[in-house]
């Protein structure tokens, strides 16, 4: 296993090309300098002057243009940092972007405050004069009960950089300060890092390597648990204080308010999966144990492939054909977007020191999406890339169809288009193979990657996060021992006696950045619930269902999650879609058991 290269040592053709945002760092810095006086001019012209609807519409048009000019600035800085957290020039750009964002928020906070001081007829007049701002005005009205005095709003906006501090600190600790070194296993010295562990070692087919990697990884995490817990506690205190200041009854209500869903949908997603999915996943764990001849099924064994030998190795170039074939049903325009992503270097494939872990898609308004992934040459990465291209396809369509205010859908819905693509990929692979071993690999990948990742990994995060926020609502602080206990209790509840929860498993809470993004983890299973129902419609109805789905993607954030799902023919106000999803996972486990008997028979 090779040591990670520095960013300047990797092949450029497999990195993303950020020149579509700015030709150079110098061009970025010029843009930051140029937009500052424009923000000041906006404030000078419109602050205290929104006397009539016509002027308010003019202010909103100018505000929209300012937002559009700030999007590439924030995106460029974030992507430079994601490429290499240790790059000093990237850190400088990040600071410049953060400062101008704070300045923008502070100097334009008057707009919302002044509009909300007007009566409803004034706001309705804005909507009649400029229908494109309907959703913006409706969002204002939704937030009106929680709006604070204009001076307070400006002060809070001025502190936005400080409020982002915990996430930045978490990333620095995780990606820069922790040096995992190497560990010994199977007679060799093996380099260890976040990327190596999550990309390869935690699912390594050699039990000694896998378990030794887990031990070394967990032991190193433990050395940073108190700093990481204190960082997280700062995030929680900030959210609780904001919730109280704005008059929400609970921090849950504050965080769900932004998602346009209530606690019913939130709690159902967690409760039903914890109780009803667990038995199916325990059966899957038992199957892994039997097939691999393990002495016992440990927590660190859960990510292994059912049959590693049946997983094809695949190059970046080969992945394009698989993805094009699987997503062809989405139409020529969608596939053209996929090909542009490869041809125009929208995707960062390489592994290097300091690069952000996992995978994500950034879709800046006015430009094209950018995808980060760390390619391992395993077929599993095709699912990951299809997932991120699902985000890309969503906002590629929404950004073209909506204004900057209306393009982003609720966080509750945002994982539906990505997980939908994973389902299309799996269906395509199953339809085009008669090999029972490959079919077993595909089905086990649907479970171990798509459903495990979204309905187990992230769901257990959500169940743990819910317990944390219950303490926050009681004005309790959290520490590493408290977080460890909460995480362990959730894991043990889900896996029962079928999986041995090794010491160090409780530190899994240290690995995810999602806790700094509100109530995000549960939305993965919510999105996959919608995607499961939608993919069945596509399989059964073909083009009619695809057309409905494309309308949903184009709608962006113009509708709430319930209505977006309904546009796709899925009613998430009932428990039926989630129950159907859980039943489907059970059917997949049934198929794995039968295929295993056939293969071993």
Short mmCIF file of C-alpha atoms in Angstrom, two decimals, residues 43-520:
data_model
loop_
_atom_site.label_atom_id
_atom_site.label_comp_id
_atom_site.label_asym_id
_atom_site.label_seq_id
_atom_site.Cartn_x
_atom_site.Cartn_y
_atom_site.Cartn_z
CA UNK A 43 -26.36 49.05 1.51
CA UNK A 44 -25.97 52.81 0.94
CA UNK A 45 -28.67 52.85 -1.72
CA UNK A 46 -31.37 50.69 -0.20
CA UNK A 47 -30.93 50.66 3.59
CA UNK A 48 -33.85 52.59 5.08
CA UNK A 49 -35.29 53.27 1.61
CA UNK A 50 -37.71 50.41 0.95
CA UNK A 51 -40.69 52.76 0.92
CA UNK A 52 -42.62 51.12 -1.92
CA UNK A 53 -42.88 47.76 -3.63
CA UNK A 54 -41.14 48.98 -6.79
CA UNK A 55 -38.03 49.97 -4.82
CA UNK A 56 -38.17 46.68 -2.87
CA UNK A 57 -38.21 44.72 -6.15
CA UNK A 58 -35.21 46.73 -7.41
CA UNK A 59 -33.40 45.96 -4.14
CA UNK A 60 -34.16 42.25 -4.48
CA UNK A 61 -32.86 42.23 -8.06
CA UNK A 62 -29.60 43.82 -6.90
CA UNK A 63 -29.41 41.47 -3.91
CA UNK A 64 -29.82 38.50 -6.25
CA UNK A 65 -26.95 39.71 -8.45
CA UNK A 66 -24.71 40.11 -5.41
CA UNK A 67 -25.53 36.57 -4.27
CA UNK A 68 -24.73 35.22 -7.72
CA UNK A 69 -21.34 36.97 -7.68
CA UNK A 70 -20.52 35.54 -4.22
CA UNK A 71 -21.33 31.91 -5.15
CA UNK A 72 -18.15 31.26 -7.21
CA UNK A 73 -16.05 32.98 -4.55
CA UNK A 74 -17.27 30.68 -1.77
CA UNK A 75 -17.14 27.60 -4.01
CA UNK A 76 -13.61 28.20 -5.29
CA UNK A 77 -12.25 28.70 -1.77
CA UNK A 78 -14.05 25.61 -0.43
CA UNK A 79 -12.86 23.39 -3.28
CA UNK A 80 -9.27 24.59 -2.96
CA UNK A 81 -9.40 23.68 0.73
CA UNK A 82 -11.05 20.31 0.02
CA UNK A 83 -8.20 19.48 -2.36
CA UNK A 84 -5.62 19.95 0.38
CA UNK A 85 -6.45 21.24 3.85
CA UNK A 86 -2.75 21.84 4.50
CA UNK A 87 -2.21 24.17 1.53
CA UNK A 88 -1.28 27.59 2.99
CA UNK A 89 -2.52 29.48 -0.09
CA UNK A 90 -5.86 27.64 0.08
CA UNK A 91 -6.16 28.57 3.75
CA UNK A 92 -5.58 32.21 2.81
CA UNK A 93 -8.30 32.09 0.14
CA UNK A 94 -10.67 30.43 2.59
CA UNK A 95 -10.15 33.30 5.02
CA UNK A 96 -10.82 35.90 2.30
CA UNK A 97 -14.00 34.11 1.22
CA UNK A 98 -15.20 33.78 4.79
CA UNK A 99 -14.57 37.47 5.50
CA UNK A 100 -16.40 38.72 2.41
CA UNK A 101 -19.31 36.37 3.15
CA UNK A 102 -19.55 37.78 6.66
CA UNK A 103 -19.37 41.34 5.33
CA UNK A 104 -22.14 40.57 2.83
CA UNK A 105 -24.35 39.04 5.52
CA UNK A 106 -23.85 41.96 7.87
CA UNK A 107 -24.29 44.75 5.30
CA UNK A 108 -27.38 43.21 3.67
CA UNK A 109 -29.16 41.99 6.82
CA UNK A 110 -31.27 45.17 6.74
CA UNK A 111 -33.13 43.86 3.67
CA UNK A 112 -34.87 41.03 5.49
CA UNK A 113 -35.44 43.10 8.63
CA UNK A 114 -37.02 46.02 6.76
CA UNK A 115 -39.20 43.83 4.56
CA UNK A 116 -40.54 41.96 7.58
CA UNK A 117 -41.52 45.26 9.20
CA UNK A 118 -43.92 45.84 6.30
CA UNK A 119 -47.45 44.55 6.39
CA UNK A 120 -48.45 41.50 4.38
CA UNK A 121 -50.11 43.54 1.61
CA UNK A 122 -46.74 45.19 0.87
CA UNK A 123 -45.09 41.79 0.49
CA UNK A 124 -47.94 40.54 -1.68
CA UNK A 125 -47.43 43.59 -3.91
CA UNK A 126 -43.79 42.53 -4.40
CA UNK A 127 -45.01 39.11 -5.51
CA UNK A 128 -47.46 40.61 -7.99
CA UNK A 129 -44.82 42.92 -9.48
CA UNK A 130 -42.09 40.27 -9.61
CA UNK A 131 -43.46 36.69 -9.57
CA UNK A 132 -39.91 35.34 -9.62
CA UNK A 133 -39.60 36.35 -5.97
CA UNK A 134 -42.72 34.46 -4.79
CA UNK A 135 -40.77 31.81 -2.91
CA UNK A 136 -38.35 34.32 -1.45
CA UNK A 137 -41.25 36.31 0.00
CA UNK A 138 -43.02 33.17 1.25
CA UNK A 139 -39.81 32.16 3.00
CA UNK A 140 -39.67 35.58 4.64
CA UNK A 141 -43.21 35.15 5.94
CA UNK A 142 -42.37 31.68 7.25
CA UNK A 143 -39.46 33.13 9.22
CA UNK A 144 -41.26 36.25 10.43
CA UNK A 145 -42.22 34.84 13.87
CA UNK A 146 -38.55 34.12 14.56
CA UNK A 147 -37.05 37.37 13.25
CA UNK A 148 -35.12 39.51 15.76
CA UNK A 149 -34.51 43.23 15.97
CA UNK A 150 -32.61 44.58 12.94
CA UNK A 151 -29.52 45.47 14.99
CA UNK A 152 -29.45 41.99 16.52
CA UNK A 153 -29.77 40.39 13.09
CA UNK A 154 -26.84 42.50 11.84
CA UNK A 155 -24.73 41.54 14.86
CA UNK A 156 -25.48 37.84 14.36
CA UNK A 157 -24.59 38.11 10.67
CA UNK A 158 -21.31 39.77 11.63
CA UNK A 159 -20.44 36.75 13.77
CA UNK A 160 -21.10 34.21 11.00
CA UNK A 161 -17.39 33.44 10.56
CA UNK A 162 -17.12 32.72 14.27
CA UNK A 163 -20.18 30.46 14.08
CA UNK A 164 -18.48 28.48 11.31
CA UNK A 165 -15.44 28.02 13.55
CA UNK A 166 -16.32 24.60 15.04
CA UNK A 167 -16.59 22.92 11.64
CA UNK A 168 -13.31 24.46 10.51
CA UNK A 169 -11.60 23.36 13.73
CA UNK A 170 -12.99 19.85 13.35
CA UNK A 171 -11.62 19.55 9.80
CA UNK A 172 -8.19 20.87 10.81
CA UNK A 173 -7.93 18.40 13.70
CA UNK A 174 -9.13 15.51 11.55
CA UNK A 175 -7.13 16.12 8.39
CA UNK A 176 -4.04 17.99 9.54
CA UNK A 177 -3.24 17.26 13.19
CA UNK A 178 -3.91 13.53 13.37
CA UNK A 179 -0.99 11.51 12.02
CA UNK A 180 -1.98 7.84 11.95
CA UNK A 181 1.49 6.64 10.96
CA UNK A 182 1.66 2.92 10.16
CA UNK A 183 0.55 -0.35 11.74
CA UNK A 184 1.77 -3.94 11.51
CA UNK A 185 -0.38 -6.76 10.19
CA UNK A 186 0.15 -9.96 8.24
CA UNK A 187 3.91 -9.48 8.41
CA UNK A 188 4.00 -6.03 6.83
CA UNK A 189 4.11 -2.35 7.83
CA UNK A 190 1.04 -0.63 6.41
CA UNK A 191 0.53 3.17 6.11
CA UNK A 192 -2.64 4.45 7.80
CA UNK A 193 -4.69 7.58 7.15
CA UNK A 194 -8.35 8.60 7.02
CA UNK A 195 -8.38 8.05 3.26
CA UNK A 196 -6.65 4.68 3.51
CA UNK A 197 -8.91 3.44 6.30
CA UNK A 198 -12.25 4.54 4.87
CA UNK A 199 -11.30 3.85 1.26
CA UNK A 200 -9.81 0.39 1.63
CA UNK A 201 -8.71 -0.90 5.03
CA UNK A 202 -12.04 -0.99 6.88
CA UNK A 203 -13.38 -3.35 4.20
CA UNK A 204 -10.13 -5.27 3.61
CA UNK A 205 -10.74 -8.96 2.95
CA UNK A 206 -7.79 -9.99 5.16
CA UNK A 207 -9.23 -10.22 8.67
CA UNK A 208 -5.93 -9.55 10.42
CA UNK A 209 -5.26 -6.44 8.31
CA UNK A 210 -8.83 -5.17 8.74
CA UNK A 211 -9.00 -5.66 12.50
CA UNK A 212 -5.48 -4.35 13.09
CA UNK A 213 -6.28 -1.27 11.02
CA UNK A 214 -9.40 -0.67 13.10
CA UNK A 215 -7.43 -1.01 16.33
CA UNK A 216 -4.69 1.38 15.21
CA UNK A 217 -7.21 3.85 13.76
CA UNK A 218 -9.39 3.85 16.89
CA UNK A 219 -6.43 4.15 19.25
CA UNK A 220 -5.23 7.24 17.40
CA UNK A 221 -8.72 8.77 17.33
CA UNK A 222 -8.98 8.27 21.09
CA UNK A 223 -6.01 10.59 21.60
CA UNK A 224 -8.02 13.46 20.07
CA UNK A 225 -11.46 12.67 21.50
CA UNK A 226 -11.54 15.45 24.11
CA UNK A 227 -10.53 18.20 21.67
CA UNK A 228 -13.04 16.94 19.11
CA UNK A 229 -15.80 16.71 21.74
CA UNK A 230 -15.11 20.27 22.91
CA UNK A 231 -15.25 21.46 19.29
CA UNK A 232 -18.60 19.72 18.79
CA UNK A 233 -19.92 21.16 22.06
CA UNK A 234 -19.21 24.67 20.71
CA UNK A 235 -21.33 23.84 17.66
CA UNK A 236 -24.18 22.59 19.84
CA UNK A 237 -24.08 25.64 22.11
CA UNK A 238 -24.23 27.94 19.11
CA UNK A 239 -27.29 26.11 17.74
CA UNK A 240 -29.04 26.05 21.11
CA UNK A 241 -28.38 29.75 21.73
CA UNK A 242 -29.69 30.68 18.29
CA UNK A 243 -32.76 28.48 18.80
CA UNK A 244 -33.53 30.17 22.12
CA UNK A 245 -32.88 33.68 20.81
CA UNK A 246 -35.29 33.17 17.94
CA UNK A 247 -37.99 31.77 20.16
CA UNK A 248 -38.17 28.15 19.06
CA UNK A 249 -39.52 25.68 21.61
CA UNK A 250 -36.71 23.24 20.91
CA UNK A 251 -33.45 23.03 19.02
CA UNK A 252 -35.12 20.24 16.99
CA UNK A 253 -37.83 22.66 15.85
CA UNK A 254 -35.19 25.25 14.95
CA UNK A 255 -33.18 22.83 12.81
CA UNK A 256 -36.22 21.18 11.17
CA UNK A 257 -37.78 24.57 10.41
CA UNK A 258 -35.11 25.07 7.75
CA UNK A 259 -35.94 21.69 6.21
CA UNK A 260 -39.68 22.37 5.87
CA UNK A 261 -40.60 19.16 7.69
CA UNK A 262 -41.94 18.46 11.15
CA UNK A 263 -40.85 16.11 13.91
CA UNK A 264 -43.27 13.41 12.74
CA UNK A 265 -41.25 12.74 9.58
CA UNK A 266 -37.98 13.09 11.47
CA UNK A 267 -38.82 10.68 14.30
CA UNK A 268 -40.51 8.12 12.06
CA UNK A 269 -37.41 7.81 9.91
CA UNK A 270 -35.26 7.01 12.94
CA UNK A 271 -37.69 4.94 15.03
CA UNK A 272 -38.91 2.60 12.29
CA UNK A 273 -35.45 1.85 10.94
CA UNK A 274 -34.03 1.21 14.42
CA UNK A 275 -36.81 -1.29 15.16
CA UNK A 276 -37.76 -2.79 11.78
CA UNK A 277 -34.57 -2.71 9.71
CA UNK A 278 -32.29 -4.05 12.45
CA UNK A 279 -33.48 -7.71 12.14
CA UNK A 280 -32.73 -7.75 8.39
CA UNK A 281 -29.27 -6.24 8.89
CA UNK A 282 -28.49 -8.73 11.67
CA UNK A 283 -29.30 -11.54 9.22
CA UNK A 284 -26.91 -9.93 6.76
CA UNK A 285 -24.20 -9.76 9.46
CA UNK A 286 -24.70 -13.48 10.21
CA UNK A 287 -24.35 -14.26 6.50
CA UNK A 288 -21.07 -12.32 6.33
CA UNK A 289 -19.79 -14.20 9.36
CA UNK A 290 -20.66 -17.62 7.89
CA UNK A 291 -19.32 -16.95 4.38
CA UNK A 292 -16.03 -15.57 5.71
CA UNK A 293 -15.68 -18.22 8.44
CA UNK A 294 -15.15 -15.59 11.14
CA UNK A 295 -14.65 -16.63 14.75
CA UNK A 296 -17.10 -13.92 15.76
CA UNK A 297 -18.77 -11.04 13.95
CA UNK A 298 -17.14 -7.86 15.19
CA UNK A 299 -18.10 -4.25 14.55
CA UNK A 300 -15.00 -3.80 12.37
CA UNK A 301 -16.11 -6.70 10.13
CA UNK A 302 -19.38 -5.11 9.04
CA UNK A 303 -17.97 -3.34 5.97
CA UNK A 304 -16.41 -6.40 4.31
CA UNK A 305 -17.71 -7.52 0.95
CA UNK A 306 -19.69 -10.75 0.87
CA UNK A 307 -17.47 -11.93 -1.97
CA UNK A 308 -14.44 -9.67 -2.64
CA UNK A 309 -13.20 -11.93 -5.44
CA UNK A 310 -16.33 -11.18 -7.49
CA UNK A 311 -15.85 -7.40 -7.32
CA UNK A 312 -14.29 -6.27 -10.60
CA UNK A 313 -11.46 -3.79 -10.63
CA UNK A 314 -12.33 -0.87 -12.82
CA UNK A 315 -10.44 2.07 -14.22
CA UNK A 316 -11.69 5.65 -14.26
CA UNK A 317 -12.09 5.43 -18.04
CA UNK A 318 -14.08 2.17 -17.80
CA UNK A 319 -16.41 3.65 -15.18
CA UNK A 320 -17.83 6.07 -17.74
CA UNK A 321 -19.43 3.32 -19.84
CA UNK A 322 -21.06 1.69 -16.81
CA UNK A 323 -22.48 5.00 -15.65
CA UNK A 324 -23.63 6.08 -19.11
CA UNK A 325 -25.38 2.75 -19.67
CA UNK A 326 -27.05 2.77 -16.26
CA UNK A 327 -28.22 6.39 -16.47
CA UNK A 328 -29.18 6.31 -20.17
CA UNK A 329 -32.82 5.97 -19.14
CA UNK A 330 -32.61 9.55 -17.80
CA UNK A 331 -32.26 10.89 -21.35
CA UNK A 332 -29.67 12.44 -23.66
CA UNK A 333 -29.38 15.74 -21.80
CA UNK A 334 -28.60 13.95 -18.54
CA UNK A 335 -26.02 11.66 -20.15
CA UNK A 336 -24.44 14.65 -21.87
CA UNK A 337 -23.94 16.18 -18.42
CA UNK A 338 -22.23 12.96 -17.27
CA UNK A 339 -19.86 12.99 -20.25
CA UNK A 340 -19.04 16.65 -19.72
CA UNK A 341 -18.15 15.80 -16.10
CA UNK A 342 -15.47 13.41 -17.39
CA UNK A 343 -14.30 15.45 -20.40
CA UNK A 344 -14.18 18.86 -18.72
CA UNK A 345 -12.61 17.69 -15.43
CA UNK A 346 -15.53 18.35 -13.10
CA UNK A 347 -14.35 15.37 -11.00
CA UNK A 348 -11.38 15.13 -8.62
CA UNK A 349 -10.43 11.43 -8.60
CA UNK A 350 -6.96 11.44 -7.04
CA UNK A 351 -5.85 10.57 -3.51
CA UNK A 352 -3.43 12.96 -1.85
CA UNK A 353 -2.36 14.22 1.56
CA UNK A 354 -4.74 16.69 3.15
CA UNK A 355 -7.64 15.91 0.79
CA UNK A 356 -11.10 15.82 2.33
CA UNK A 357 -12.39 12.33 3.05
CA UNK A 358 -15.47 10.68 1.59
CA UNK A 359 -17.14 12.09 -1.49
CA UNK A 360 -19.28 15.13 -2.21
CA UNK A 361 -20.73 17.22 -5.01
CA UNK A 362 -20.65 21.02 -5.00
CA UNK A 363 -23.07 22.62 -7.47
CA UNK A 364 -22.47 26.38 -7.60
CA UNK A 365 -25.22 28.45 -9.15
CA UNK A 366 -24.14 29.91 -12.47
CA UNK A 367 -21.48 27.27 -13.10
CA UNK A 368 -21.38 23.48 -13.29
CA UNK A 369 -21.07 20.86 -10.52
CA UNK A 370 -17.75 19.72 -9.05
CA UNK A 371 -17.33 16.23 -7.58
CA UNK A 372 -14.75 15.03 -5.06
CA UNK A 373 -14.03 11.30 -4.78
CA UNK A 374 -10.94 9.22 -3.94
CA UNK A 375 -10.78 6.51 -6.62
CA UNK A 376 -9.71 3.05 -5.42
CA UNK A 377 -10.24 1.15 -8.73
CA UNK A 378 -12.90 -1.03 -7.10
CA UNK A 379 -16.35 -1.41 -8.67
CA UNK A 380 -17.86 0.04 -5.49
CA UNK A 381 -16.57 3.44 -6.57
CA UNK A 382 -18.93 3.34 -9.55
CA UNK A 383 -21.82 3.42 -7.08
CA UNK A 384 -20.20 6.31 -5.23
CA UNK A 385 -19.67 8.25 -8.44
CA UNK A 386 -23.21 7.53 -9.64
CA UNK A 387 -24.42 8.86 -6.28
CA UNK A 388 -22.49 12.13 -6.61
CA UNK A 389 -23.57 12.49 -10.25
CA UNK A 390 -27.12 12.24 -8.91
CA UNK A 391 -26.48 15.41 -6.90
CA UNK A 392 -24.87 16.93 -9.98
CA UNK A 393 -27.85 16.05 -12.19
CA UNK A 394 -30.24 17.47 -9.61
CA UNK A 395 -28.66 20.90 -9.38
CA UNK A 396 -27.49 20.99 -13.01
CA UNK A 397 -31.20 20.92 -13.85
CA UNK A 398 -32.46 23.05 -10.96
CA UNK A 399 -29.84 25.77 -11.45
CA UNK A 400 -30.86 26.12 -15.11
CA UNK A 401 -34.56 26.23 -14.29
CA UNK A 402 -34.72 28.37 -11.13
CA UNK A 403 -33.28 31.61 -9.80
CA UNK A 404 -30.56 31.57 -7.14
CA UNK A 405 -33.14 31.77 -4.34
CA UNK A 406 -35.18 28.80 -5.57
CA UNK A 407 -32.60 26.32 -6.85
CA UNK A 408 -31.75 24.52 -3.57
CA UNK A 409 -34.21 21.92 -2.32
CA UNK A 410 -34.75 21.16 1.35
CA UNK A 411 -32.04 19.14 3.07
CA UNK A 412 -34.69 16.50 3.74
CA UNK A 413 -35.00 15.84 0.01
CA UNK A 414 -31.46 16.46 -1.17
CA UNK A 415 -30.24 12.84 -0.95
CA UNK A 416 -33.11 11.44 -3.04
CA UNK A 417 -31.64 12.19 -6.51
CA UNK A 418 -28.23 10.81 -5.50
CA UNK A 419 -29.50 7.54 -4.06
CA UNK A 420 -31.87 7.23 -7.03
CA UNK A 421 -28.82 6.96 -9.29
CA UNK A 422 -27.38 4.19 -7.11
CA UNK A 423 -30.60 2.24 -7.58
CA UNK A 424 -30.49 2.76 -11.36
CA UNK A 425 -26.88 1.52 -11.38
CA UNK A 426 -27.76 -1.60 -9.38
CA UNK A 427 -30.77 -2.38 -11.55
CA UNK A 428 -28.66 -2.04 -14.69
CA UNK A 429 -25.94 -4.38 -13.41
CA UNK A 430 -28.48 -7.01 -12.33
CA UNK A 431 -30.32 -6.90 -15.65
CA UNK A 432 -27.11 -7.47 -17.61
CA UNK A 433 -25.62 -10.46 -15.82
CA UNK A 434 -26.54 -14.12 -15.40
CA UNK A 435 -23.51 -14.94 -13.27
CA UNK A 436 -24.80 -15.84 -9.78
CA UNK A 437 -21.54 -14.75 -8.12
CA UNK A 438 -21.60 -11.34 -9.80
CA UNK A 439 -25.31 -10.95 -9.08
CA UNK A 440 -24.60 -11.77 -5.44
CA UNK A 441 -21.86 -9.15 -5.43
CA UNK A 442 -24.22 -6.54 -6.91
CA UNK A 443 -27.00 -7.29 -4.43
CA UNK A 444 -24.57 -7.32 -1.53
CA UNK A 445 -23.27 -3.95 -2.79
CA UNK A 446 -26.80 -2.56 -2.79
CA UNK A 447 -27.03 -3.62 0.84
CA UNK A 448 -23.47 -2.96 2.02
CA UNK A 449 -23.03 0.33 0.16
CA UNK A 450 -26.32 1.93 -0.82
CA UNK A 451 -28.58 0.78 2.02
CA UNK A 452 -25.94 0.25 4.69
CA UNK A 453 -24.40 3.64 4.05
CA UNK A 454 -27.70 5.53 3.97
CA UNK A 455 -29.95 3.51 6.26
CA UNK A 456 -27.42 2.15 8.77
CA UNK A 457 -24.27 4.30 8.95
CA UNK A 458 -26.07 7.62 8.62
CA UNK A 459 -29.18 6.41 10.44
CA UNK A 460 -27.14 5.37 13.48
CA UNK A 461 -25.56 8.82 13.32
CA UNK A 462 -29.06 10.28 13.34
CA UNK A 463 -30.24 8.16 16.28
CA UNK A 464 -27.13 9.17 18.22
CA UNK A 465 -27.52 12.82 17.18
CA UNK A 466 -31.11 12.82 18.44
CA UNK A 467 -29.92 11.72 21.89
CA UNK A 468 -27.26 14.45 21.85
CA UNK A 469 -29.82 17.15 21.03
CA UNK A 470 -32.12 15.92 23.78
CA UNK A 471 -29.29 16.77 26.19
CA UNK A 472 -28.75 20.10 24.46
CA UNK A 473 -32.44 20.96 24.95
CA UNK A 474 -31.91 20.30 28.66
CA UNK A 475 -29.02 22.81 28.57
CA UNK A 476 -26.45 20.08 29.22
CA UNK A 477 -22.92 20.22 27.87
CA UNK A 478 -21.43 17.18 26.19
CA UNK A 479 -17.99 15.65 26.70
CA UNK A 480 -16.13 12.76 25.10
CA UNK A 481 -17.30 10.19 27.71
CA UNK A 482 -20.93 11.28 27.22
CA UNK A 483 -20.70 11.13 23.42
CA UNK A 484 -18.95 7.76 23.57
CA UNK A 485 -21.67 6.33 25.79
CA UNK A 486 -24.49 7.64 23.60
CA UNK A 487 -22.89 6.29 20.43
CA UNK A 488 -22.19 2.88 21.97
CA UNK A 489 -25.77 2.55 23.24
CA UNK A 490 -27.19 3.28 19.78
CA UNK A 491 -24.86 0.79 18.06
CA UNK A 492 -25.60 -1.93 20.62
CA UNK A 493 -29.35 -1.35 20.34
CA UNK A 494 -29.25 -1.80 16.55
CA UNK A 495 -26.94 -4.84 16.35
CA UNK A 496 -28.02 -6.64 19.54
CA UNK A 497 -26.10 -9.81 20.35
CA UNK A 498 -25.33 -10.60 16.72
CA UNK A 499 -22.35 -8.24 16.48
CA UNK A 500 -19.60 -7.79 19.06
CA UNK A 501 -19.12 -4.05 19.60
CA UNK A 502 -15.35 -3.69 19.94
CA UNK A 503 -13.80 -1.04 22.14
CA UNK A 504 -13.25 1.96 19.89
CA UNK A 505 -16.49 1.54 17.94
CA UNK A 506 -18.02 4.28 20.08
CA UNK A 507 -15.48 6.74 18.60
CA UNK A 508 -17.25 6.51 15.24
CA UNK A 509 -18.93 9.82 16.16
CA UNK A 510 -15.55 11.51 15.59
CA UNK A 511 -15.45 10.55 11.91
CA UNK A 512 -18.39 12.44 10.41
CA UNK A 513 -18.59 16.14 9.49
CA UNK A 514 -22.39 15.85 9.22
CA UNK A 515 -22.90 16.81 12.86
CA UNK A 516 -21.86 20.34 11.95
CA UNK A 517 -24.62 20.60 9.36
CA UNK A 518 -27.76 20.43 11.48
CA UNK A 519 -30.07 17.43 11.34
CA UNK A 520 -28.45 16.08 8.19
#
